[in-house]
PDB file of C-alpha atoms in Angstrom:
ATOM      1  CA  MET A  23      -5.323  62.702  -1.012  1.00 55.00           C
ATOM      2  CA  ALA A  24      -6.568  60.449   1.661  1.00 58.00           C
ATOM      3  CA  ASP A  25      -5.582  56.103   0.704  1.00 73.00           C
ATOM      4  CA  LEU A  26      -8.395  54.969  -1.317  1.00 77.00           C
ATOM      5  CA  ASP A  27     -10.646  52.157  -0.584  1.00 81.00           C
ATOM      6  CA  LEU A  28      -9.996  49.365  -2.535  1.00 82.00           C
ATOM      7  CA  HIS A  29     -14.454  48.402  -2.005  1.00 84.00           C
ATOM      8  CA  ARG A  30     -15.067  51.792  -3.348  1.00 88.00           C
ATOM      9  CA  LEU A  31     -13.425  51.269  -6.122  1.00 87.00           C
ATOM     10  CA  HIS A  32     -15.298  47.979  -6.873  1.00 84.00           C
ATOM     11  CA  LEU A  33     -18.306  49.288  -6.362  1.00 88.00           C
ATOM     12  CA  LEU A  34     -17.300  52.589  -9.327  1.00 89.00           C
ATOM     13  CA  ARG A  35     -16.514  49.342 -11.839  1.00 88.00           C
ATOM     14  CA  GLU A  36     -19.992  48.388 -10.819  1.00 88.00           C
ATOM     15  CA  VAL A  37     -21.791  51.609 -11.673  1.00 89.00           C
ATOM     16  CA  SER A  38     -19.820  52.019 -14.479  1.00 90.00           C
ATOM     17  CA  ARG A  39     -20.868  48.744 -15.735  1.00 87.00           C
ATOM     18  CA  SER A  40     -24.833  49.035 -14.527  1.00 88.00           C
ATOM     19  CA  GLY A  41     -25.727  52.735 -15.724  1.00 89.00           C
ATOM     20  CA  SER A  42     -27.204  53.440 -12.986  1.00 88.00           C
ATOM     21  CA  LEU A  43     -26.335  53.840  -9.051  1.00 88.00           C
ATOM     22  CA  THR A  44     -29.677  51.202  -8.548  1.00 88.00           C
ATOM     23  CA  SER A  45     -28.782  49.228 -10.764  1.00 89.00           C
ATOM     24  CA  ALA A  46     -24.994  48.418  -9.068  1.00 86.00           C
ATOM     25  CA  ALA A  47     -27.243  48.346  -5.816  1.00 87.00           C
ATOM     26  CA  THR A  48     -29.154  45.340  -6.790  1.00 89.00           C
ATOM     27  CA  ALA A  49     -26.092  43.681  -8.381  1.00 85.00           C
ATOM     28  CA  LEU A  50     -24.137  44.041  -4.962  1.00 84.00           C
ATOM     29  CA  SER A  51     -27.612  43.655  -2.901  1.00 86.00           C
ATOM     30  CA  PHE A  52     -26.897  47.640  -0.816  1.00 89.00           C
ATOM     31  CA  THR A  53     -29.773  50.348  -1.260  1.00 90.00           C
ATOM     32  CA  THR A  54     -29.273  52.909  -3.665  1.00 89.00           C
ATOM     33  CA  SER A  55     -28.602  55.122  -0.692  1.00 90.00           C
ATOM     34  CA  ALA A  56     -25.707  53.732   0.659  1.00 90.00           C
ATOM     35  CA  VAL A  57     -24.103  53.139  -3.083  1.00 88.00           C
ATOM     36  CA  SER A  58     -24.558  56.974  -3.018  1.00 90.00           C
ATOM     37  CA  GLN A  59     -23.321  57.553   0.110  1.00 92.00           C
ATOM     38  CA  GLN A  60     -19.723  55.176  -1.001  1.00 90.00           C
ATOM     39  CA  ILE A  61     -19.348  57.007  -4.614  1.00 90.00           C
ATOM     40  CA  ALA A  62     -19.641  60.423  -2.344  1.00 91.00           C
ATOM     41  CA  LYS A  63     -16.950  59.103  -0.007  1.00 89.00           C
ATOM     42  CA  LEU A  64     -14.647  58.024  -2.555  1.00 88.00           C
ATOM     43  CA  GLU A  65     -14.975  61.422  -4.315  1.00 89.00           C
ATOM     44  CA  HIS A  66     -14.249  63.129  -1.146  1.00 88.00           C
ATOM     45  CA  GLU A  67     -11.445  60.786  -0.782  1.00 87.00           C
ATOM     46  CA  VAL A  68      -9.727  61.739  -4.580  1.00 88.00           C
ATOM     47  CA  GLY A  69     -11.266  65.386  -4.953  1.00 89.00           C
ATOM     48  CA  VAL A  70     -12.942  65.444  -8.033  1.00 91.00           C
ATOM     49  CA  ALA A  71     -16.355  64.173  -9.342  1.00 92.00           C
ATOM     50  CA  LEU A  72     -16.170  60.959 -10.557  1.00 89.00           C
ATOM     51  CA  ILE A  73     -19.835  60.526 -11.684  1.00 91.00           C
ATOM     52  CA  ASP A  74     -22.383  62.860 -13.534  1.00 91.00           C
ATOM     53  CA  ARG A  75     -26.062  62.002 -12.323  1.00 87.00           C
ATOM     54  CA  HIS A  76     -28.554  62.050 -15.382  1.00 85.00           C
ATOM     55  CA  PRO A  77     -32.477  61.178 -16.009  1.00 81.00           C
ATOM     56  CA  ARG A  78     -31.699  57.656 -17.069  1.00 81.00           C
ATOM     57  CA  GLY A  79     -28.613  56.758 -15.051  1.00 85.00           C
ATOM     58  CA  VAL A  80     -24.822  58.007 -14.752  1.00 90.00           C
ATOM     59  CA  VAL A  81     -22.271  58.725 -16.579  1.00 90.00           C
ATOM     60  CA  LEU A  82     -18.320  58.598 -15.093  1.00 91.00           C
ATOM     61  CA  THR A  83     -16.379  61.940 -15.630  1.00 93.00           C
ATOM     62  CA  ASP A  84     -13.528  62.197 -17.298  1.00 92.00           C
ATOM     63  CA  ALA A  85     -11.425  61.835 -14.107  1.00 92.00           C
ATOM     64  CA  GLY A  86     -14.252  58.840 -12.926  1.00 89.00           C
ATOM     65  CA  GLN A  87     -12.773  57.356 -16.252  1.00 92.00           C
ATOM     66  CA  ALA A  88      -9.098  57.393 -15.610  1.00 92.00           C
ATOM     67  CA  LEU A  89      -9.639  56.269 -11.764  1.00 90.00           C
ATOM     68  CA  LEU A  90     -11.684  53.144 -13.334  1.00 90.00           C
ATOM     69  CA  ARG A  91      -8.481  52.014 -15.317  1.00 90.00           C
ATOM     70  CA  TYR A  92      -6.514  52.285 -12.283  1.00 89.00           C
ATOM     71  CA  ALA A  93      -9.543  50.526 -10.474  1.00 86.00           C
ATOM     72  CA  GLU A  94      -9.607  47.487 -13.437  1.00 86.00           C
ATOM     73  CA  ASP A  95      -5.907  47.110 -12.757  1.00 86.00           C
ATOM     74  CA  ILE A  96      -6.039  46.463  -9.121  1.00 84.00           C
ATOM     75  CA  ASP A  97      -8.983  43.943  -9.323  1.00 80.00           C
ATOM     76  CA  ARG A  98      -6.819  41.775 -12.217  1.00 78.00           C
ATOM     77  CA  THR A  99      -3.758  42.391  -9.776  1.00 80.00           C
ATOM     78  CA  ILE A 100      -5.615  41.344  -6.639  1.00 78.00           C
ATOM     79  CA  GLU A 101      -7.639  38.518  -9.044  1.00 74.00           C
ATOM     80  CA  ALA A 102      -4.000  37.073 -10.031  1.00 70.00           C
ATOM     81  CA  ALA A 103      -2.417  37.387  -6.963  1.00 75.00           C
ATOM     82  CA  ARG A 104      -5.625  35.030  -5.217  1.00 75.00           C
ATOM     83  CA  ALA A 105      -5.213  32.317  -8.225  1.00 65.00           C
ATOM     84  CA  GLU A 106      -1.772  32.197  -7.666  1.00 66.00           C
ATOM     85  CA  MET A 107      -2.176  31.629  -4.173  1.00 73.00           C
ATOM     86  CA  GLY A 108      -5.031  29.176  -4.773  1.00 70.00           C
ATOM     87  CA  GLU A 109      -2.331  27.487  -6.523  1.00 60.00           C
ATOM     88  CA  PHE A 110       0.052  27.250  -3.649  1.00 73.00           C
ATOM     89  CA  ALA A 111      -2.654  26.095  -1.439  1.00 71.00           C
ATOM     90  CA  GLY A 112      -4.399  23.917  -3.726  1.00 67.00           C
ATOM     91  CA  LEU A 113      -0.514  22.422  -4.480  1.00 73.00           C
ATOM     92  CA  ARG A 114      -0.558  23.056  -8.029  1.00 70.00           C
ATOM     93  CA  ARG A 115       3.027  24.677  -7.433  1.00 73.00           C
ATOM     94  CA  GLY A 116       5.832  25.454  -4.840  1.00 82.00           C
ATOM     95  CA  GLN A 117       8.605  24.011  -3.548  1.00 87.00           C
ATOM     96  CA  LEU A 118       9.146  21.501  -0.983  1.00 92.00           C
ATOM     97  CA  HIS A 119      12.356  21.418   1.148  1.00 92.00           C
ATOM     98  CA  MET A 120      13.229  18.740   3.189  1.00 96.00           C
ATOM     99  CA  GLY A 121      16.126  17.224   5.391  1.00 97.00           C
ATOM    100  CA  THR A 122      17.311  13.009   6.187  1.00 96.00           C
ATOM    101  CA  PHE A 123      20.304  10.968   6.691  1.00 93.00           C
ATOM    102  CA  PRO A 124      21.731   8.144   5.129  1.00 87.00           C
ATOM    103  CA  THR A 125      20.578   4.940   6.418  1.00 86.00           C
ATOM    104  CA  VAL A 126      16.467   6.585   5.744  1.00 90.00           C
ATOM    105  CA  GLY A 127      17.982   8.092   2.370  1.00 83.00           C
ATOM    106  CA  ALA A 128      17.716   4.952   0.962  1.00 82.00           C
ATOM    107  CA  SER A 129      14.960   3.688   2.305  1.00 86.00           C
ATOM    108  CA  LEU A 130      12.240   5.478   3.830  1.00 93.00           C
ATOM    109  CA  MET A 131      12.783   8.635   1.889  1.00 94.00           C
ATOM    110  CA  PRO A 132      12.864   7.640  -1.450  1.00 94.00           C
ATOM    111  CA  ASP A 133       9.068   6.160  -0.725  1.00 94.00           C
ATOM    112  CA  VAL A 134       8.110   9.521   0.600  1.00 96.00           C
ATOM    113  CA  VAL A 135       9.452  11.425  -2.613  1.00 96.00           C
ATOM    114  CA  LEU A 136       7.392   9.088  -4.780  1.00 96.00           C
ATOM    115  CA  ALA A 137       4.275   8.999  -3.175  1.00 95.00           C
ATOM    116  CA  PHE A 138       4.558  12.676  -2.467  1.00 95.00           C
ATOM    117  CA  ARG A 139       5.153  13.112  -6.490  1.00 93.00           C
ATOM    118  CA  ALA A 140       2.860  10.916  -7.523  1.00 94.00           C
ATOM    119  CA  ARG A 141      -0.095  13.300  -5.907  1.00 92.00           C
ATOM    120  CA  HIS A 142       1.580  16.630  -6.420  1.00 91.00           C
ATOM    121  CA  PRO A 143       3.790  16.334  -9.695  1.00 91.00           C
ATOM    122  CA  ASP A 144       3.881  20.230  -9.565  1.00 88.00           C
ATOM    123  CA  VAL A 145       5.515  20.744  -6.173  1.00 90.00           C
ATOM    124  CA  ALA A 146       8.941  20.967  -6.860  1.00 90.00           C
ATOM    125  CA  VAL A 147      10.972  18.554  -4.202  1.00 94.00           C
ATOM    126  CA  THR A 148      14.409  18.979  -2.813  1.00 93.00           C
ATOM    127  CA  VAL A 149      15.845  17.115  -0.197  1.00 96.00           C
ATOM    128  CA  VAL A 150      19.005  17.140   1.860  1.00 95.00           C
ATOM    129  CA  SER A 151      21.392  14.727   2.914  1.00 94.00           C
ATOM    130  CA  ALA A 152      23.054  15.166   6.536  1.00 93.00           C
ATOM    131  CA  ARG A 153      24.206  14.083  10.014  1.00 90.00           C
ATOM    132  CA  ARG A 154      21.890  14.863  12.899  1.00 91.00           C
ATOM    133  CA  ASP A 155      23.479  18.653  13.915  1.00 91.00           C
ATOM    134  CA  GLY A 156      23.393  19.195  10.681  1.00 93.00           C
ATOM    135  CA  LEU A 157      19.503  18.906   9.712  1.00 95.00           C
ATOM    136  CA  LEU A 158      19.060  20.852  12.922  1.00 94.00           C
ATOM    137  CA  GLU A 159      21.225  23.555  11.564  1.00 93.00           C
ATOM    138  CA  ARG A 160      19.407  23.745   8.447  1.00 92.00           C
ATOM    139  CA  LEU A 161      15.875  23.593  10.294  1.00 93.00           C
ATOM    140  CA  ARG A 162      16.293  26.286  12.198  1.00 91.00           C
ATOM    141  CA  ARG A 163      17.673  28.452   9.116  1.00 89.00           C
ATOM    142  CA  ARG A 164      14.816  27.483   7.527  1.00 88.00           C
ATOM    143  CA  GLY A 165      16.545  25.816   4.850  1.00 90.00           C
ATOM    144  CA  ILE A 166      14.503  23.189   4.942  1.00 93.00           C
ATOM    145  CA  GLU A 167      10.772  22.760   6.454  1.00 93.00           C
ATOM    146  CA  LEU A 168      10.800  18.977   7.326  1.00 96.00           C
ATOM    147  CA  THR A 169      13.467  16.440   8.330  1.00 97.00           C
ATOM    148  CA  LEU A 170      13.972  13.225   9.661  1.00 97.00           C
ATOM    149  CA  LEU A 171      15.736  12.681  12.437  1.00 97.00           C
ATOM    150  CA  TRP A 172      16.115   9.557  14.571  1.00 96.00           C
ATOM    151  CA  ASP A 173      17.657   9.040  18.112  1.00 95.00           C
ATOM    152  CA  TYR A 174      17.661   6.234  21.069  1.00 94.00           C
ATOM    153  CA  PRO A 175      16.539   5.668  24.642  1.00 93.00           C
ATOM    154  CA  TRP A 176      19.764   7.047  25.810  1.00 92.00           C
ATOM    155  CA  GLU A 177      20.071  10.138  23.825  1.00 90.00           C
ATOM    156  CA  ARG A 178      16.393  11.312  23.298  1.00 94.00           C
ATOM    157  CA  ILE A 179      15.815  14.248  21.384  1.00 94.00           C
ATOM    158  CA  GLU A 180      14.076  16.869  23.587  1.00 91.00           C
ATOM    159  CA  ASP A 181      14.103  20.580  22.337  1.00 92.00           C
ATOM    160  CA  GLU A 182      10.827  22.718  22.565  1.00 92.00           C
ATOM    161  CA  ASP A 183      11.960  24.308  19.692  1.00 93.00           C
ATOM    162  CA  LEU A 184      10.829  21.552  17.538  1.00 96.00           C
ATOM    163  CA  ASN A 185       7.877  19.290  17.039  1.00 96.00           C
ATOM    164  CA  LEU A 186       8.533  15.807  16.770  1.00 97.00           C
ATOM    165  CA  VAL A 187       6.724  13.094  15.324  1.00 97.00           C
ATOM    166  CA  PRO A 188       7.243   9.361  15.654  1.00 97.00           C
ATOM    167  CA  LEU A 189       7.171   7.590  12.550  1.00 96.00           C
ATOM    168  CA  MET A 190       8.414   3.814  13.460  1.00 95.00           C
ATOM    169  CA  LYS A 191      10.948   2.170  15.083  1.00 94.00           C
ATOM    170  CA  ASP A 192      14.161   0.630  13.434  1.00 94.00           C
ATOM    171  CA  PRO A 193      15.652  -2.704  15.371  1.00 93.00           C
ATOM    172  CA  THR A 194      19.342  -3.076  15.171  1.00 94.00           C
ATOM    173  CA  MET A 195      19.954  -6.400  13.324  1.00 95.00           C
ATOM    174  CA  LEU A 196      22.815  -9.179  13.348  1.00 97.00           C
ATOM    175  CA  LEU A 197      24.698  -9.071   9.999  1.00 97.00           C
ATOM    176  CA  VAL A 198      26.660 -12.398   9.312  1.00 97.00           C
ATOM    177  CA  PRO A 199      27.940 -14.408   6.648  1.00 97.00           C
ATOM    178  CA  ARG A 200      25.996 -16.782   4.924  1.00 96.00           C
ATOM    179  CA  ASP A 201      28.091 -19.996   6.319  1.00 95.00           C
ATOM    180  CA  HIS A 202      27.838 -18.353   9.817  1.00 96.00           C
ATOM    181  CA  PRO A 203      26.750 -20.816  12.527  1.00 94.00           C
ATOM    182  CA  VAL A 204      24.068 -18.276  13.340  1.00 95.00           C
ATOM    183  CA  ALA A 205      22.832 -17.319  10.052  1.00 95.00           C
ATOM    184  CA  ALA A 206      20.117 -19.720  10.152  1.00 93.00           C
ATOM    185  CA  LEU A 207      18.624 -18.756  13.761  1.00 94.00           C
ATOM    186  CA  ARG A 208      15.875 -16.601  14.397  1.00 93.00           C
ATOM    187  CA  SER A 209      17.052 -14.432  16.271  1.00 93.00           C
ATOM    188  CA  VAL A 210      20.336 -14.301  18.439  1.00 95.00           C
ATOM    189  CA  ARG A 211      21.875 -12.805  22.116  1.00 94.00           C
ATOM    190  CA  ILE A 212      24.300 -10.679  21.978  1.00 94.00           C
ATOM    191  CA  ASP A 213      26.533 -12.589  25.051  1.00 92.00           C
ATOM    192  CA  ALA A 214      26.692 -15.636  22.562  1.00 94.00           C
ATOM    193  CA  LEU A 215      28.787 -13.213  20.799  1.00 95.00           C
ATOM    194  CA  SER A 216      31.866 -12.735  22.825  1.00 95.00           C
ATOM    195  CA  ASP A 217      33.978 -14.613  21.262  1.00 95.00           C
ATOM    196  CA  GLN A 218      33.508 -12.345  18.281  1.00 97.00           C
ATOM    197  CA  GLN A 219      35.118 -10.371  15.342  1.00 97.00           C
ATOM    198  CA  TRP A 220      33.383  -7.349  14.983  1.00 97.00           C
ATOM    199  CA  ILE A 221      33.126  -4.683  12.248  1.00 96.00           C
ATOM    200  CA  VAL A 222      32.054  -1.195  13.437  1.00 94.00           C
ATOM    201  CA  ARG A 223      31.381   1.971  11.585  1.00 89.00           C
ATOM    202  CA  ASP A 224      33.977   4.671  12.565  1.00 80.00           C
ATOM    203  CA  GLU A 225      32.547   7.580  14.672  1.00 80.00           C
ATOM    204  CA  HIS A 226      28.908   6.457  14.021  1.00 86.00           C
ATOM    205  CA  PRO A 227      26.040   6.167  16.278  1.00 88.00           C
ATOM    206  CA  VAL A 228      26.137   2.145  15.668  1.00 91.00           C
ATOM    207  CA  ALA A 229      29.778   1.663  17.001  1.00 92.00           C
ATOM    208  CA  ASP A 230      28.118   3.327  20.363  1.00 92.00           C
ATOM    209  CA  VAL A 231      25.260   0.835  20.285  1.00 94.00           C
ATOM    210  CA  LEU A 232      27.601  -1.504  19.909  1.00 94.00           C
ATOM    211  CA  ARG A 233      30.021  -1.034  22.961  1.00 94.00           C
ATOM    212  CA  ARG A 234      26.706  -0.826  25.125  1.00 93.00           C
ATOM    213  CA  VAL A 235      24.882  -3.683  23.943  1.00 93.00           C
ATOM    214  CA  CYS A 236      28.266  -5.669  24.354  1.00 95.00           C
ATOM    215  CA  ARG A 237      29.106  -4.175  27.539  1.00 94.00           C
ATOM    216  CA  ASP A 238      25.388  -4.681  28.946  1.00 93.00           C
ATOM    217  CA  ALA A 239      26.139  -8.068  27.955  1.00 93.00           C
ATOM    218  CA  GLY A 240      30.013  -8.384  29.964  1.00 95.00           C
ATOM    219  CA  PHE A 241      32.551  -8.109  27.187  1.00 96.00           C
ATOM    220  CA  GLU A 242      34.216  -5.324  25.541  1.00 95.00           C
ATOM    221  CA  PRO A 243      33.751  -6.042  21.576  1.00 95.00           C
ATOM    222  CA  ALA A 244      36.916  -6.951  19.944  1.00 96.00           C
ATOM    223  CA  ILE A 245      36.777  -4.468  16.452  1.00 96.00           C
ATOM    224  CA  ALA A 246      38.663  -5.950  13.728  1.00 96.00           C
ATOM    225  CA  PHE A 247      37.970  -2.865  11.289  1.00 96.00           C
ATOM    226  CA  ALA A 248      36.207   0.358  10.932  1.00 94.00           C
ATOM    227  CA  ALA A 249      34.127   0.979   8.021  1.00 94.00           C
ATOM    228  CA  ASN A 250      33.016   4.015   6.173  1.00 90.00           C
ATOM    229  CA  ASP A 251      29.984   2.806   5.324  1.00 90.00           C
ATOM    230  CA  TYR A 252      27.297   0.027   5.546  1.00 91.00           C
ATOM    231  CA  GLN A 253      27.819  -1.409   2.316  1.00 92.00           C
ATOM    232  CA  GLU A 254      31.967  -1.396   3.124  1.00 94.00           C
ATOM    233  CA  THR A 255      30.286  -3.062   6.075  1.00 96.00           C
ATOM    234  CA  GLN A 256      28.568  -5.684   4.555  1.00 96.00           C
ATOM    235  CA  GLY A 257      31.610  -6.530   2.296  1.00 96.00           C
ATOM    236  CA  MET A 258      34.041  -7.105   5.333  1.00 96.00           C
ATOM    237  CA  VAL A 259      31.540  -9.609   6.836  1.00 97.00           C
ATOM    238  CA  ALA A 260      31.229 -11.311   3.445  1.00 97.00           C
ATOM    239  CA  ALA A 261      34.629 -11.796   3.336  1.00 96.00           C
ATOM    240  CA  GLY A 262      34.763 -13.004   7.015  1.00 96.00           C
ATOM    241  CA  ILE A 263      36.997 -10.509   8.647  1.00 97.00           C
ATOM    242  CA  GLY A 264      33.915  -9.944  11.644  1.00 97.00           C
ATOM    243  CA  ILE A 265      30.292  -9.383  12.063  1.00 97.00           C
ATOM    244  CA  ALA A 266      28.501  -6.334  12.718  1.00 97.00           C
ATOM    245  CA  LEU A 267      25.628  -4.334  13.783  1.00 96.00           C
ATOM    246  CA  ALA A 268      23.256  -2.024  11.528  1.00 95.00           C
ATOM    247  CA  PRO A 269      19.880  -0.652  11.695  1.00 93.00           C
ATOM    248  CA  ARG A 270      17.202  -2.599  10.126  1.00 93.00           C
ATOM    249  CA  LEU A 271      16.360   0.583   7.144  1.00 91.00           C
ATOM    250  CA  ALA A 272      19.941   0.420   6.662  1.00 90.00           C
ATOM    251  CA  LEU A 273      19.740  -2.525   4.629  1.00 91.00           C
ATOM    252  CA  SER A 274      17.648  -1.916   1.890  1.00 84.00           C
ATOM    253  CA  ALA A 275      20.503  -2.845  -0.487  1.00 87.00           C
ATOM    254  CA  LEU A 276      21.339  -6.064   1.602  1.00 92.00           C
ATOM    255  CA  ARG A 277      24.342  -8.598  -0.087  1.00 94.00           C
ATOM    256  CA  PRO A 278      22.613 -11.985  -1.270  1.00 95.00           C
ATOM    257  CA  ASP A 279      26.179 -13.790   0.757  1.00 96.00           C
ATOM    258  CA  ILE A 280      24.675 -11.736   4.252  1.00 95.00           C
ATOM    259  CA  ILE A 281      22.492 -12.647   6.385  1.00 96.00           C
ATOM    260  CA  ALA A 282      20.455  -9.961   8.499  1.00 96.00           C
ATOM    261  CA  VAL A 283      19.389 -11.760  11.904  1.00 96.00           C
ATOM    262  CA  PRO A 284      17.323 -10.273  14.534  1.00 94.00           C
ATOM    263  CA  LEU A 285      19.175  -9.373  18.182  1.00 92.00           C
ATOM    264  CA  ASN A 286      17.427 -10.208  21.363  1.00 91.00           C
ATOM    265  CA  GLY A 287      16.884  -7.069  23.591  1.00 83.00           C
ATOM    266  CA  SER A 288      19.115  -5.218  21.021  1.00 84.00           C
ATOM    267  CA  PRO A 289      18.225  -0.831  21.238  1.00 89.00           C
ATOM    268  CA  THR A 290      15.295   0.013  18.998  1.00 93.00           C
ATOM    269  CA  ARG A 291      15.796   3.886  17.741  1.00 95.00           C
ATOM    270  CA  ARG A 292      12.687   5.644  16.768  1.00 96.00           C
ATOM    271  CA  ILE A 293      12.637   7.351  13.442  1.00 97.00           C
ATOM    272  CA  LEU A 294      11.048  10.604  14.007  1.00 97.00           C
ATOM    273  CA  LEU A 295       9.400  13.671  11.374  1.00 98.00           C
ATOM    274  CA  ALA A 296      11.145  17.058  12.688  1.00 98.00           C
ATOM    275  CA  HIS A 297       9.612  20.610  12.575  1.00 95.00           C
ATOM    276  CA  LEU A 298       9.778  24.072  13.696  1.00 93.00           C
ATOM    277  CA  ALA A 299       7.132  24.171  16.872  1.00 94.00           C
ATOM    278  CA  ASN A 300       6.935  28.221  16.349  1.00 89.00           C
ATOM    279  CA  ARG A 301       7.032  27.412  11.790  1.00 86.00           C
ATOM    280  CA  ARG A 302       3.219  26.572  10.420  1.00 86.00           C
ATOM    281  CA  LEU A 303       3.977  23.916   8.069  1.00 88.00           C
ATOM    282  CA  SER A 304       2.726  25.181   4.007  1.00 88.00           C
ATOM    283  CA  PRO A 305       0.110  23.440   2.353  1.00 88.00           C
ATOM    284  CA  ALA A 306       2.939  21.428   0.670  1.00 90.00           C
ATOM    285  CA  GLY A 307       4.149  20.388   3.912  1.00 92.00           C
ATOM    286  CA  HIS A 308       1.261  19.347   5.510  1.00 91.00           C
ATOM    287  CA  GLN A 309       0.833  16.933   2.716  1.00 92.00           C
ATOM    288  CA  ALA A 310       4.360  15.643   3.144  1.00 95.00           C
ATOM    289  CA  ALA A 311       3.773  14.848   6.825  1.00 96.00           C
ATOM    290  CA  SER A 312       0.841  12.826   5.742  1.00 96.00           C
ATOM    291  CA  VAL A 313       2.550  11.318   3.269  1.00 96.00           C
ATOM    292  CA  PHE A 314       5.457  10.337   5.745  1.00 97.00           C
ATOM    293  CA  LEU A 315       3.402   8.849   8.222  1.00 96.00           C
ATOM    294  CA  SER A 316       1.257   6.598   5.472  1.00 95.00           C
ATOM    295  CA  THR A 317       4.735   5.270   4.148  1.00 94.00           C
ATOM    296  CA  ALA A 318       6.057   4.539   7.066  1.00 94.00           C
ATOM    297  CA  LYS A 319       3.116   2.146   8.337  1.00 92.00           C
ATOM    298  CA  ARG A 320       3.231   0.475   5.472  1.00 90.00           C
ATOM    299  CA  LEU A 321       7.316  -0.313   5.983  1.00 85.00           C
ATOM    300  CA  GLN A 322       6.638  -0.994   9.006  1.00 82.00           C
ATOM    301  CA  ALA A 323       3.786  -3.854   8.699  1.00 67.00           C
ATOM    302  CA  PRO A 324       5.159  -6.218   6.710  1.00 58.00           C
ATOM    303  CA  ALA A 325       7.800  -6.764   9.674  1.00 57.00           C
ATOM    304  CA  LEU A 326       5.663  -6.519  12.299  1.00 50.00           C
ATOM    305  CA  ALA A 327       3.207  -8.875  10.496  1.00 46.00           C
ATOM    306  CA  ALA A 328       6.290 -11.594  10.263  1.00 45.00           C
ATOM    307  CA  GLY A 329       7.441 -11.026  13.541  1.00 47.00           C
ATOM    308  CA  ASN A 330      10.866 -11.016  12.007  1.00 45.00           C
ATOM    309  CA  PRO A 331      12.605  -7.491  11.509  1.00 41.00           C
ATOM    310  CA  SER A 332      14.665  -8.860   8.489  1.00 38.00           C
ATOM    311  CA  SER A 333      12.082 -10.266   6.678  1.00 33.00           C
TER     312      SER A 333
END
């Protein structure tokens, strides 16, 4: 038996409903001759007669009735498949897997998740947090569809396998106690801080930033404490152990006894949205990318309007 043509099965179903070839042809906008030819081809495919012709129309043979049951099952399956695919396309179900890193995991990413869920509550959202290499590995293994990344001017991400969308600029801030001499300034130059003790994140990109800006200003930073995270950094700054640098997005939970002062000429990192260049984004991924852009624009706007990234 040859492969069954699904369109001819659908035609058989319409012939059964209509009771005549002419009525089926009218319902499907075919000619009666075309319908008759298609039924004949279907009978050839299955090797048995499917309809009996009578003066007032046609009736299905026993074989035709049996095949009709399969045709109806196939139609229901196809309709269910279309409906389910429509749910995915219409974001009425599905999953979205995204990646982030700690300093935006407490600022940009929560706002994105909240905005996306408000628009598409039936899509399950999962987020993993890791360092940059871990995020890139998950992206390449397709464990996540979208991820946030960062880079600095001296270490741009250049990878032809990635589609990178710049979202916002994240300036470096100076953290000092409220009673520090520079706390009341609108901004400060790094060369005015050569006599200071510094707190730095151990084995973290901000440590590289500190070394670079200090060396460009002609001095080596005196490290008083190596912190494990930015909360510990803030605690040591508040205690007067030293001052520190931090990206603005890392300061969503700034202690009340700490002041973030803009640093003149400080390095600004880019916050990027990345996905694989050869992977078509899902409908949920497309919508999430739009939410990332609008959320980043909203977060960046107050700082630009005030002319002070710490506001």
